[in-house]
Amino acid sequence: MLRKLLRVRCECLVRRWASTDPLSFQNEKLQSYLESLRQEYYTLRVNAAGNNSLYERLTRLDPVVNSLEKHRALQRNITSEKDLAAEKDEDMRALMEEENNVYSNLLRKQEEDMLQELLALSDDEDYPAVIFEVNAGAGGQEAMLFAQELYDMYTSYFDHMGWEYEEFDRETTDIGGLRHANLQVNDPEAYNWLRFEAGVHRVQRVPATEKSGRIHTSTASITVIPRPADVQVQIAERDLKIETKRASGAGGQHVNTTDSAVRIVHLPSGIAVESQSERSQLKNREVALKRLQAKLIQQQLQSAEASKKATRKAQQGNLNRNEKIRTYNFVQDRVTDHRVQQGGTLHNLPGFLEGGQQLSGLIERLQLEHRKQALVQLLETWQPPPQEAVDRN
């Protein structure tokens, strides 16, 4: 009898704790929210025909509501504690308890699946492309070498994900470093993956030029700016000041005899771009115009994002060594993402820098945490619809 009382008391405590967890299926507010989604879903099934936006919402709700209906069907198969207590036949009661255990395990699995579907609902912003920028930060030449490694990692990651991308601007150093690079990634899924990479990345290692073996700390930043489908930038010829000059750097006699380098100043904004990577003036002009367009789009998007507190400055921080979202420690062969509470440290740093599955797995964890926080915030402010609206449905 004492053992049974203790078991009942523990079960009550578990239910009481679970009810305070906003993402527990024992939480009344979550249950009410799920029911409101179910009501919305069946209303949309009647009204969505011929309306693309309503049909899209219906499609997104479909997996959540299907999971909810399966969950409720499983619940109906579980024998209540009252019915178990009323059963006098011990063998029958044992069989009923065994069935309950089976259905309880199925319920837990269904709850996990439903939570994943629900978390996906709390996502995601769709943009056809993103502007992706890498900038060297504090640390001089070592920071620029690290920025080049990040550039290589992310372009490999774009290839790993099967995304198309094009480079608009890239400034390198004589020893193989990178001052900055600007790319556009053209894929509707890119923003929801790359958004978590925006911020200051810190590297700790012994530079090749360091004779005393002292560990240096340097930084680089990643900026991710979504590009909506309706963003258009018109560049009028009268707003441009175009200059030509002889290209500098390697290239033999050609760079010393031909005015192939192009510099373009956009007079209304003051933005200046240049290109000398191509051998012909015409091609350099095309490249420079693309870079100018990318920078003007960036400027336009930054203005729009300012209202959402997601500006480029907020992503980059001040590029100080003590500001970081992730640390790459070469001495200890580890990568630590400072936003992940548990399990945020990965080993095999060279493998991580290949930009493949290790990076993808870490981003998936960040996605999950972001979705959980978004759903919790939604539930904190969400209010159930008036009863008369529910009755109409």
mmCIF file of C-alpha atoms in Angstrom:
data_model
loop_
_atom_site.group_PDB
_atom_site.id
_atom_site.type_symbol
_atom_site.label_atom_id
_atom_site.label_comp_id
_atom_site.label_asym_id
_atom_site.label_seq_id
_atom_site.Cartn_x
_atom_site.Cartn_y
_atom_site.Cartn_z
ATOM 1 C CA MET A 1 0.000 0.000 0.000
ATOM 2 C CA LEU A 2 2.831 2.398 0.913
ATOM 3 C CA ARG A 3 4.576 1.664 -2.407
ATOM 4 C CA LYS A 4 1.356 2.412 -4.306
ATOM 5 C CA LEU A 5 0.865 5.713 -2.431
ATOM 6 C CA LEU A 6 4.448 6.750 -3.216
ATOM 7 C CA ARG A 7 3.963 5.864 -6.908
ATOM 8 C CA VAL A 8 0.758 7.925 -7.099
ATOM 9 C CA ARG A 9 2.460 10.843 -5.341
ATOM 10 C CA CYS A 10 5.413 10.727 -7.768
ATOM 11 C CA GLU A 11 3.047 10.636 -10.739
ATOM 12 C CA CYS A 12 1.211 13.693 -9.387
ATOM 13 C CA LEU A 13 4.514 15.556 -8.953
ATOM 14 C CA VAL A 14 5.584 14.670 -12.511
ATOM 15 C CA ARG A 15 2.246 15.881 -13.895
ATOM 16 C CA ARG A 16 2.489 19.075 -11.827
ATOM 17 C CA TRP A 17 6.048 19.744 -13.060
ATOM 18 C CA ALA A 18 5.112 18.938 -16.638
ATOM 19 C CA SER A 19 2.194 21.323 -16.565
ATOM 20 C CA THR A 20 4.598 24.228 -15.866
ATOM 21 C CA ASP A 21 6.772 23.350 -18.875
ATOM 22 C CA PRO A 22 5.300 25.356 -21.794
ATOM 23 C CA LEU A 23 6.311 22.651 -24.290
ATOM 24 C CA SER A 24 4.904 19.750 -22.282
ATOM 25 C CA PHE A 25 1.745 18.166 -23.658
ATOM 26 C CA GLN A 26 0.313 18.310 -20.148
ATOM 27 C CA ASN A 27 0.482 22.092 -20.324
ATOM 28 C CA GLU A 28 -3.072 23.462 -20.585
ATOM 29 C CA LYS A 29 -2.098 26.470 -22.691
ATOM 30 C CA LEU A 30 -0.298 24.296 -25.224
ATOM 31 C CA GLN A 31 -3.335 22.016 -25.394
ATOM 32 C CA SER A 32 -5.583 25.010 -25.944
ATOM 33 C CA TYR A 33 -3.264 26.325 -28.661
ATOM 34 C CA LEU A 34 -3.256 22.941 -30.423
ATOM 35 C CA GLU A 35 -7.034 22.838 -30.315
ATOM 36 C CA SER A 36 -7.192 26.311 -31.868
ATOM 37 C CA LEU A 37 -4.938 25.090 -34.696
ATOM 38 C CA ARG A 38 -7.242 22.116 -35.199
ATOM 39 C CA GLN A 39 -10.274 24.410 -35.404
ATOM 40 C CA GLU A 40 -8.435 26.693 -37.834
ATOM 41 C CA TYR A 41 -7.447 23.712 -39.971
ATOM 42 C CA TYR A 42 -10.988 22.404 -40.421
ATOM 43 C CA THR A 43 -12.266 25.902 -41.143
ATOM 44 C CA LEU A 44 -9.603 26.324 -43.829
ATOM 45 C CA ARG A 45 -10.567 23.011 -45.414
ATOM 46 C CA VAL A 46 -13.939 24.577 -46.157
ATOM 47 C CA ASN A 47 -12.731 28.036 -47.208
ATOM 48 C CA ALA A 48 -9.249 27.622 -48.741
ATOM 49 C CA ALA A 49 -10.304 26.599 -52.251
ATOM 50 C CA GLY A 50 -9.054 29.146 -54.788
ATOM 51 C CA ASN A 51 -7.118 31.179 -52.210
ATOM 52 C CA ASN A 52 -3.377 30.525 -52.432
ATOM 53 C CA SER A 53 -2.422 32.068 -49.074
ATOM 54 C CA LEU A 54 -5.159 30.152 -47.199
ATOM 55 C CA TYR A 55 -4.214 26.934 -48.998
ATOM 56 C CA GLU A 56 -0.564 27.440 -48.041
ATOM 57 C CA ARG A 57 -1.566 27.859 -44.397
ATOM 58 C CA LEU A 58 -3.743 24.736 -44.636
ATOM 59 C CA THR A 59 -0.800 22.773 -46.028
ATOM 60 C CA ARG A 60 1.441 23.875 -43.163
ATOM 61 C CA LEU A 61 -1.180 22.987 -40.553
ATOM 62 C CA ASP A 62 -1.861 19.552 -42.046
ATOM 63 C CA PRO A 63 1.014 17.589 -40.404
ATOM 64 C CA VAL A 64 0.381 19.203 -37.010
ATOM 65 C CA VAL A 65 -3.326 18.416 -36.990
ATOM 66 C CA ASN A 66 -2.786 14.885 -38.290
ATOM 67 C CA SER A 67 -0.326 14.278 -35.456
ATOM 68 C CA LEU A 68 -2.818 15.731 -32.967
ATOM 69 C CA GLU A 69 -5.615 13.465 -34.196
ATOM 70 C CA LYS A 70 -3.342 10.388 -33.936
ATOM 71 C CA HIS A 71 -2.355 11.469 -30.430
ATOM 72 C CA ARG A 72 -5.973 11.746 -29.340
ATOM 73 C CA ALA A 73 -6.805 8.358 -30.877
ATOM 74 C CA LEU A 74 -3.994 6.775 -28.848
ATOM 75 C CA GLN A 75 -5.221 8.494 -25.688
ATOM 76 C CA ARG A 76 -8.668 6.970 -26.166
ATOM 77 C CA ASN A 77 -7.085 3.499 -26.093
ATOM 78 C CA ILE A 78 -5.571 4.016 -22.637
ATOM 79 C CA THR A 79 -7.609 2.610 -19.764
ATOM 80 C CA SER A 80 -8.200 5.168 -17.011
ATOM 81 C CA GLU A 81 -6.937 4.646 -13.463
ATOM 82 C CA LYS A 82 -10.566 4.517 -12.296
ATOM 83 C CA ASP A 83 -11.378 1.638 -14.668
ATOM 84 C CA LEU A 84 -8.190 -0.169 -13.685
ATOM 85 C CA ALA A 85 -9.104 0.087 -10.004
ATOM 86 C CA ALA A 86 -12.633 -1.194 -10.717
ATOM 87 C CA GLU A 87 -11.330 -4.324 -12.484
ATOM 88 C CA LYS A 88 -11.505 -7.264 -10.019
ATOM 89 C CA ASP A 89 -9.796 -9.867 -12.208
ATOM 90 C CA GLU A 90 -6.050 -9.552 -11.521
ATOM 91 C CA ASP A 91 -5.023 -11.178 -14.832
ATOM 92 C CA MET A 92 -7.275 -8.823 -16.790
ATOM 93 C CA ARG A 93 -5.969 -5.833 -14.832
ATOM 94 C CA ALA A 94 -2.371 -6.905 -15.559
ATOM 95 C CA LEU A 95 -3.211 -7.176 -19.256
ATOM 96 C CA MET A 96 -4.819 -3.724 -19.229
ATOM 97 C CA GLU A 97 -1.730 -2.247 -17.529
ATOM 98 C CA GLU A 98 0.519 -3.875 -20.114
ATOM 99 C CA GLU A 99 -1.567 -2.386 -22.924
ATOM 100 C CA ASN A 100 -1.388 0.989 -21.206
ATOM 101 C CA ASN A 101 2.405 0.767 -21.178
ATOM 102 C CA VAL A 102 2.449 0.040 -24.907
ATOM 103 C CA TYR A 103 0.093 2.934 -25.702
ATOM 104 C CA SER A 104 2.018 5.269 -23.362
ATOM 105 C CA ASN A 105 5.234 4.574 -25.271
ATOM 106 C CA LEU A 106 3.430 5.214 -28.553
ATOM 107 C CA LEU A 107 2.029 8.434 -27.103
ATOM 108 C CA ARG A 108 5.484 9.682 -26.132
ATOM 109 C CA LYS A 109 6.784 8.989 -29.628
ATOM 110 C CA GLN A 110 3.747 10.723 -31.138
ATOM 111 C CA GLU A 111 4.303 13.724 -28.859
ATOM 112 C CA GLU A 112 7.909 13.981 -30.048
ATOM 113 C CA ASP A 113 6.786 13.905 -33.665
ATOM 114 C CA MET A 114 4.022 16.432 -33.027
ATOM 115 C CA LEU A 115 6.415 18.783 -31.256
ATOM 116 C CA GLN A 116 8.736 18.712 -34.279
ATOM 117 C CA GLU A 117 5.823 19.561 -36.571
ATOM 118 C CA LEU A 118 4.691 22.304 -34.212
ATOM 119 C CA LEU A 119 8.190 23.772 -33.990
ATOM 120 C CA ALA A 120 8.410 23.864 -37.773
ATOM 121 C CA LEU A 121 5.201 25.956 -37.725
ATOM 122 C CA SER A 122 6.858 28.577 -35.505
ATOM 123 C CA ASP A 123 9.536 29.056 -38.184
ATOM 124 C CA ASP A 124 10.403 30.358 -40.818
ATOM 125 C CA GLU A 125 10.904 33.294 -43.086
ATOM 126 C CA ASP A 126 11.077 32.609 -46.801
ATOM 127 C CA TYR A 127 13.463 34.618 -48.958
ATOM 128 C CA PRO A 128 14.637 33.603 -52.422
ATOM 129 C CA ALA A 129 18.212 34.693 -51.674
ATOM 130 C CA VAL A 130 20.529 36.096 -49.019
ATOM 131 C CA ILE A 131 23.488 38.441 -49.117
ATOM 132 C CA PHE A 132 26.343 36.736 -47.273
ATOM 133 C CA GLU A 133 29.378 38.708 -46.165
ATOM 134 C CA VAL A 134 32.686 37.745 -44.538
ATOM 135 C CA ASN A 135 34.821 40.458 -42.891
ATOM 136 C CA ALA A 136 38.154 40.225 -41.102
ATOM 137 C CA GLY A 137 38.098 41.751 -37.619
ATOM 138 C CA ALA A 138 40.601 42.258 -34.815
ATOM 139 C CA GLY A 139 43.952 40.562 -35.232
ATOM 140 C CA GLY A 140 45.616 41.998 -38.318
ATOM 141 C CA GLN A 141 46.989 39.511 -40.839
ATOM 142 C CA GLU A 142 45.988 36.544 -38.679
ATOM 143 C CA ALA A 143 42.350 37.754 -38.710
ATOM 144 C CA MET A 144 42.480 37.990 -42.495
ATOM 145 C CA LEU A 145 43.862 34.448 -42.790
ATOM 146 C CA PHE A 146 41.035 33.240 -40.530
ATOM 147 C CA ALA A 147 38.478 35.150 -42.637
ATOM 148 C CA GLN A 148 39.758 33.287 -45.711
ATOM 149 C CA GLU A 149 39.324 29.960 -43.889
ATOM 150 C CA LEU A 150 35.750 30.894 -42.989
ATOM 151 C CA TYR A 151 35.120 31.906 -46.594
ATOM 152 C CA ASP A 152 36.377 28.515 -47.793
ATOM 153 C CA MET A 153 34.306 26.707 -45.146
ATOM 154 C CA TYR A 154 31.070 28.446 -46.089
ATOM 155 C CA THR A 155 31.478 28.162 -49.853
ATOM 156 C CA SER A 156 32.121 24.423 -49.289
ATOM 157 C CA TYR A 157 28.975 24.371 -47.167
ATOM 158 C CA PHE A 158 26.988 26.023 -49.960
ATOM 159 C CA ASP A 159 28.206 23.251 -52.272
ATOM 160 C CA HIS A 160 27.331 20.642 -49.607
ATOM 161 C CA MET A 161 23.772 21.997 -49.457
ATOM 162 C CA GLY A 162 23.479 22.251 -53.243
ATOM 163 C CA TRP A 163 22.967 26.036 -53.223
ATOM 164 C CA GLU A 164 23.891 28.292 -56.119
ATOM 165 C CA TYR A 165 25.895 31.388 -55.236
ATOM 166 C CA GLU A 166 27.777 34.198 -56.931
ATOM 167 C CA GLU A 167 30.528 36.452 -55.661
ATOM 168 C CA PHE A 168 30.133 40.213 -56.006
ATOM 169 C CA ASP A 169 33.129 41.498 -54.128
ATOM 170 C CA ARG A 170 36.310 40.020 -52.686
ATOM 171 C CA GLU A 171 39.457 41.722 -51.412
ATOM 172 C CA THR A 172 42.422 39.503 -50.569
ATOM 173 C CA THR A 173 45.928 40.037 -49.177
ATOM 174 C CA ASP A 174 49.322 39.117 -50.582
ATOM 175 C CA ILE A 175 49.777 36.260 -48.079
ATOM 176 C CA GLY A 176 46.449 34.562 -48.835
ATOM 177 C CA GLY A 177 44.221 36.363 -46.350
ATOM 178 C CA LEU A 178 40.805 37.932 -46.926
ATOM 179 C CA ARG A 179 39.786 41.452 -45.962
ATOM 180 C CA HIS A 180 36.162 41.031 -46.997
ATOM 181 C CA ALA A 181 33.968 39.145 -49.425
ATOM 182 C CA ASN A 182 30.395 39.634 -50.506
ATOM 183 C CA LEU A 183 28.277 36.863 -52.065
ATOM 184 C CA GLN A 184 24.671 36.224 -52.927
ATOM 185 C CA VAL A 185 23.303 32.755 -52.144
ATOM 186 C CA ASN A 186 20.318 31.900 -54.307
ATOM 187 C CA ASP A 187 18.154 29.350 -52.546
ATOM 188 C CA PRO A 188 14.858 29.747 -50.625
ATOM 189 C CA GLU A 189 16.196 27.596 -47.747
ATOM 190 C CA ALA A 190 19.472 29.482 -47.356
ATOM 191 C CA TYR A 191 18.276 32.156 -44.917
ATOM 192 C CA ASN A 192 16.762 29.744 -42.419
ATOM 193 C CA TRP A 193 20.089 27.907 -42.214
ATOM 194 C CA LEU A 194 22.631 30.700 -42.541
ATOM 195 C CA ARG A 195 20.891 33.165 -40.205
ATOM 196 C CA PHE A 196 22.444 31.374 -37.222
ATOM 197 C CA GLU A 197 25.956 31.934 -38.570
ATOM 198 C CA ALA A 198 25.700 35.724 -38.401
ATOM 199 C CA GLY A 199 27.939 37.276 -35.755
ATOM 200 C CA VAL A 200 31.527 37.355 -34.542
ATOM 201 C CA HIS A 201 33.630 34.212 -34.940
ATOM 202 C CA ARG A 202 36.768 33.962 -32.793
ATOM 203 C CA VAL A 203 39.921 31.943 -33.501
ATOM 204 C CA GLN A 204 42.596 30.956 -30.971
ATOM 205 C CA ARG A 205 45.828 29.485 -32.291
ATOM 206 C CA VAL A 206 49.580 29.930 -32.641
ATOM 207 C CA PRO A 207 50.237 31.791 -35.914
ATOM 208 C CA ALA A 208 52.877 30.399 -38.253
ATOM 209 C CA THR A 209 54.880 33.626 -37.810
ATOM 210 C CA GLU A 210 54.828 33.420 -33.988
ATOM 211 C CA LYS A 211 58.320 32.345 -32.891
ATOM 212 C CA SER A 212 57.607 32.191 -29.149
ATOM 213 C CA GLY A 213 54.650 29.814 -29.521
ATOM 214 C CA ARG A 214 52.204 32.291 -27.999
ATOM 215 C CA ILE A 215 48.486 31.770 -28.715
ATOM 216 C CA HIS A 216 46.839 34.645 -30.567
ATOM 217 C CA THR A 217 43.145 35.516 -30.568
ATOM 218 C CA SER A 218 41.606 37.037 -33.693
ATOM 219 C CA THR A 219 38.107 37.558 -35.042
ATOM 220 C CA ALA A 220 36.108 37.658 -38.241
ATOM 221 C CA SER A 221 32.440 38.396 -38.730
ATOM 222 C CA ILE A 222 29.664 36.890 -40.796
ATOM 223 C CA THR A 223 26.717 38.988 -41.951
ATOM 224 C CA VAL A 224 23.550 37.413 -43.352
ATOM 225 C CA ILE A 225 20.965 39.744 -44.859
ATOM 226 C CA PRO A 226 17.808 38.275 -46.429
ATOM 227 C CA ARG A 227 16.884 39.464 -49.877
ATOM 228 C CA PRO A 228 13.095 39.539 -50.392
ATOM 229 C CA ALA A 229 11.707 38.706 -53.810
ATOM 230 C CA ASP A 230 10.278 42.194 -54.251
ATOM 231 C CA VAL A 231 13.544 44.081 -53.649
ATOM 232 C CA GLN A 232 14.503 45.970 -56.788
ATOM 233 C CA VAL A 233 17.293 48.478 -57.258
ATOM 234 C CA GLN A 234 17.254 50.803 -60.245
ATOM 235 C CA ILE A 235 20.619 52.376 -61.091
ATOM 236 C CA ALA A 236 20.407 55.413 -63.359
ATOM 237 C CA GLU A 237 23.409 56.160 -65.575
ATOM 238 C CA ARG A 238 23.299 59.843 -64.575
ATOM 239 C CA ASP A 239 23.880 58.814 -60.931
ATOM 240 C CA LEU A 240 27.183 57.124 -61.730
ATOM 241 C CA LYS A 241 30.704 58.479 -61.873
ATOM 242 C CA ILE A 242 32.826 55.961 -63.772
ATOM 243 C CA GLU A 243 36.620 56.076 -63.757
ATOM 244 C CA THR A 244 39.149 53.823 -65.464
ATOM 245 C CA LYS A 245 42.739 53.195 -64.522
ATOM 246 C CA ARG A 246 45.490 50.714 -65.052
ATOM 247 C CA ALA A 247 45.136 47.545 -63.041
ATOM 248 C CA SER A 248 47.731 46.836 -60.358
ATOM 249 C CA GLY A 249 49.231 43.537 -59.291
ATOM 250 C CA ALA A 250 50.276 40.428 -61.172
ATOM 251 C CA GLY A 251 49.414 40.125 -64.837
ATOM 252 C CA GLY A 252 52.475 40.830 -66.960
ATOM 253 C CA GLN A 253 52.623 43.592 -69.530
ATOM 254 C CA HIS A 254 48.824 43.756 -69.927
ATOM 255 C CA VAL A 255 48.178 45.437 -66.567
ATOM 256 C CA ASN A 256 50.783 48.083 -67.256
ATOM 257 C CA THR A 257 49.523 49.128 -70.684
ATOM 258 C CA THR A 258 45.722 48.916 -70.553
ATOM 259 C CA ASP A 259 43.218 51.019 -68.577
ATOM 260 C CA SER A 260 41.137 47.956 -67.707
ATOM 261 C CA ALA A 261 40.382 48.597 -64.030
ATOM 262 C CA VAL A 262 37.040 50.294 -63.367
ATOM 263 C CA ARG A 263 35.917 52.345 -60.363
ATOM 264 C CA ILE A 264 32.257 53.376 -60.046
ATOM 265 C CA VAL A 265 30.896 55.909 -57.555
ATOM 266 C CA HIS A 266 27.135 55.985 -56.926
ATOM 267 C CA LEU A 267 26.613 59.722 -56.379
ATOM 268 C CA PRO A 268 23.331 59.662 -54.393
ATOM 269 C CA SER A 269 24.658 57.194 -51.796
ATOM 270 C CA GLY A 270 28.397 57.835 -52.017
ATOM 271 C CA ILE A 271 29.074 54.110 -52.393
ATOM 272 C CA ALA A 272 32.215 53.338 -54.398
ATOM 273 C CA VAL A 273 33.115 49.976 -55.951
ATOM 274 C CA GLU A 274 35.862 48.851 -58.259
ATOM 275 C CA SER A 275 36.954 45.839 -60.256
ATOM 276 C CA GLN A 276 40.240 44.900 -61.850
ATOM 277 C CA SER A 277 39.911 41.109 -61.782
ATOM 278 C CA GLU A 278 38.959 40.828 -65.474
ATOM 279 C CA ARG A 279 41.237 41.553 -68.420
ATOM 280 C CA SER A 280 38.759 43.750 -70.289
ATOM 281 C CA GLN A 281 37.338 47.087 -69.203
ATOM 282 C CA LEU A 282 33.840 46.029 -70.289
ATOM 283 C CA LYS A 283 33.836 42.927 -68.083
ATOM 284 C CA ASN A 284 35.251 44.869 -65.138
ATOM 285 C CA ARG A 285 32.465 47.410 -65.597
ATOM 286 C CA GLU A 286 29.855 44.610 -65.449
ATOM 287 C CA VAL A 287 31.447 43.168 -62.288
ATOM 288 C CA ALA A 288 31.595 46.590 -60.637
ATOM 289 C CA LEU A 289 27.922 47.272 -61.454
ATOM 290 C CA LYS A 290 26.957 43.934 -59.875
ATOM 291 C CA ARG A 291 28.906 44.838 -56.756
ATOM 292 C CA LEU A 292 27.253 48.235 -56.635
ATOM 293 C CA GLN A 293 23.810 46.669 -56.985
ATOM 294 C CA ALA A 294 24.582 44.233 -54.159
ATOM 295 C CA LYS A 295 25.720 47.062 -51.883
ATOM 296 C CA LEU A 296 22.624 49.150 -52.664
ATOM 297 C CA ILE A 297 20.392 46.141 -51.955
ATOM 298 C CA GLN A 298 22.307 45.641 -48.714
ATOM 299 C CA GLN A 299 21.714 49.268 -47.788
ATOM 300 C CA GLN A 300 18.000 48.970 -48.566
ATOM 301 C CA LEU A 301 17.626 45.740 -46.600
ATOM 302 C CA GLN A 302 19.561 47.084 -43.625
ATOM 303 C CA SER A 303 17.126 49.964 -43.415
ATOM 304 C CA ALA A 304 14.186 47.549 -43.450
ATOM 305 C CA GLU A 305 15.827 45.187 -40.964
ATOM 306 C CA ALA A 306 16.589 48.016 -38.526
ATOM 307 C CA SER A 307 12.961 47.976 -37.438
ATOM 308 C CA LYS A 308 13.309 44.284 -36.611
ATOM 309 C CA LYS A 309 16.541 44.793 -34.628
ATOM 310 C CA ALA A 310 18.443 42.590 -37.040
ATOM 311 C CA THR A 311 20.819 45.064 -38.614
ATOM 312 C CA ARG A 312 24.221 44.343 -39.980
ATOM 313 C CA LYS A 313 25.831 46.175 -37.065
ATOM 314 C CA ALA A 314 23.997 43.981 -34.562
ATOM 315 C CA GLN A 315 25.252 40.881 -36.334
ATOM 316 C CA GLN A 316 28.837 42.059 -36.584
ATOM 317 C CA GLY A 317 29.127 43.630 -33.140
ATOM 318 C CA ASN A 318 32.311 45.654 -32.688
ATOM 319 C CA LEU A 319 34.513 42.777 -33.872
ATOM 320 C CA ASN A 320 36.256 42.778 -30.481
ATOM 321 C CA ARG A 321 37.982 39.623 -29.304
ATOM 322 C CA ASN A 322 35.610 39.163 -26.356
ATOM 323 C CA GLU A 323 32.519 39.276 -28.583
ATOM 324 C CA LYS A 324 31.737 35.965 -30.189
ATOM 325 C CA ILE A 325 29.104 33.438 -31.105
ATOM 326 C CA ARG A 326 31.644 30.690 -31.772
ATOM 327 C CA THR A 327 35.274 29.949 -30.915
ATOM 328 C CA TYR A 328 37.649 27.911 -33.080
ATOM 329 C CA ASN A 329 40.469 26.672 -30.820
ATOM 330 C CA PHE A 330 43.203 25.049 -32.907
ATOM 331 C CA VAL A 331 45.412 24.188 -29.922
ATOM 332 C CA GLN A 332 42.657 22.086 -28.306
ATOM 333 C CA ASP A 333 41.208 20.915 -31.655
ATOM 334 C CA ARG A 334 37.694 22.065 -30.790
ATOM 335 C CA VAL A 335 34.859 24.327 -31.914
ATOM 336 C CA THR A 336 32.586 25.803 -29.239
ATOM 337 C CA ASP A 337 29.292 27.491 -30.055
ATOM 338 C CA HIS A 338 28.511 29.744 -27.109
ATOM 339 C CA ARG A 339 24.755 29.756 -27.770
ATOM 340 C CA VAL A 340 24.320 26.019 -27.127
ATOM 341 C CA GLN A 341 23.959 25.295 -23.399
ATOM 342 C CA GLN A 342 24.875 21.605 -23.485
ATOM 343 C CA GLY A 343 26.922 19.845 -26.111
ATOM 344 C CA GLY A 344 28.014 23.029 -27.840
ATOM 345 C CA THR A 345 31.623 21.841 -28.133
ATOM 346 C CA LEU A 346 32.719 19.712 -31.080
ATOM 347 C CA HIS A 347 36.114 18.205 -31.788
ATOM 348 C CA ASN A 348 37.911 17.504 -35.071
ATOM 349 C CA LEU A 349 38.325 21.152 -36.049
ATOM 350 C CA PRO A 350 39.808 20.390 -39.506
ATOM 351 C CA GLY A 351 36.720 18.314 -40.320
ATOM 352 C CA PHE A 352 34.430 21.110 -39.141
ATOM 353 C CA LEU A 353 36.205 23.617 -41.384
ATOM 354 C CA GLU A 354 35.421 21.423 -44.396
ATOM 355 C CA GLY A 355 31.888 22.854 -44.212
ATOM 356 C CA GLY A 356 30.070 19.541 -44.387
ATOM 357 C CA GLN A 357 27.931 17.457 -42.041
ATOM 358 C CA GLN A 358 29.540 18.670 -38.786
ATOM 359 C CA LEU A 359 28.633 22.278 -39.525
ATOM 360 C CA SER A 360 25.196 21.244 -40.764
ATOM 361 C CA GLY A 361 24.532 19.258 -37.568
ATOM 362 C CA LEU A 362 25.455 22.221 -35.365
ATOM 363 C CA ILE A 363 23.174 24.535 -37.343
ATOM 364 C CA GLU A 364 20.335 22.012 -36.933
ATOM 365 C CA ARG A 365 20.771 22.233 -33.146
ATOM 366 C CA LEU A 366 20.683 26.018 -33.325
ATOM 367 C CA GLN A 367 17.554 25.833 -35.480
ATOM 368 C CA LEU A 368 15.852 23.613 -32.904
ATOM 369 C CA GLU A 369 16.721 25.948 -30.013
ATOM 370 C CA HIS A 370 15.512 28.940 -32.006
ATOM 371 C CA ARG A 371 12.225 27.245 -32.838
ATOM 372 C CA LYS A 372 11.648 26.239 -29.224
ATOM 373 C CA GLN A 373 12.236 29.799 -28.032
ATOM 374 C CA ALA A 374 9.945 31.162 -30.751
ATOM 375 C CA LEU A 375 7.171 28.741 -29.764
ATOM 376 C CA VAL A 376 7.548 29.517 -26.047
ATOM 377 C CA GLN A 377 7.376 33.261 -26.784
ATOM 378 C CA LEU A 378 4.302 32.715 -28.941
ATOM 379 C CA LEU A 379 2.575 30.756 -26.172
ATOM 380 C CA GLU A 380 3.422 33.450 -23.604
ATOM 381 C CA THR A 381 1.460 36.062 -25.541
ATOM 382 C CA TRP A 382 -1.129 33.828 -27.180
ATOM 383 C CA GLN A 383 -4.735 34.122 -26.059
ATOM 384 C CA PRO A 384 -7.431 31.529 -26.893
ATOM 385 C CA PRO A 385 -10.115 32.753 -29.310
ATOM 386 C CA PRO A 386 -13.464 33.844 -27.848
ATOM 387 C CA GLN A 387 -15.799 30.949 -27.178
ATOM 388 C CA GLU A 388 -18.380 32.203 -29.655
ATOM 389 C CA ALA A 389 -15.778 32.039 -32.431
ATOM 390 C CA VAL A 390 -14.961 28.454 -31.454
ATOM 391 C CA ASP A 391 -18.666 27.566 -31.410
ATOM 392 C CA ARG A 392 -19.091 28.950 -34.957
ATOM 393 C CA ASN A 393 -16.323 26.689 -36.163
#
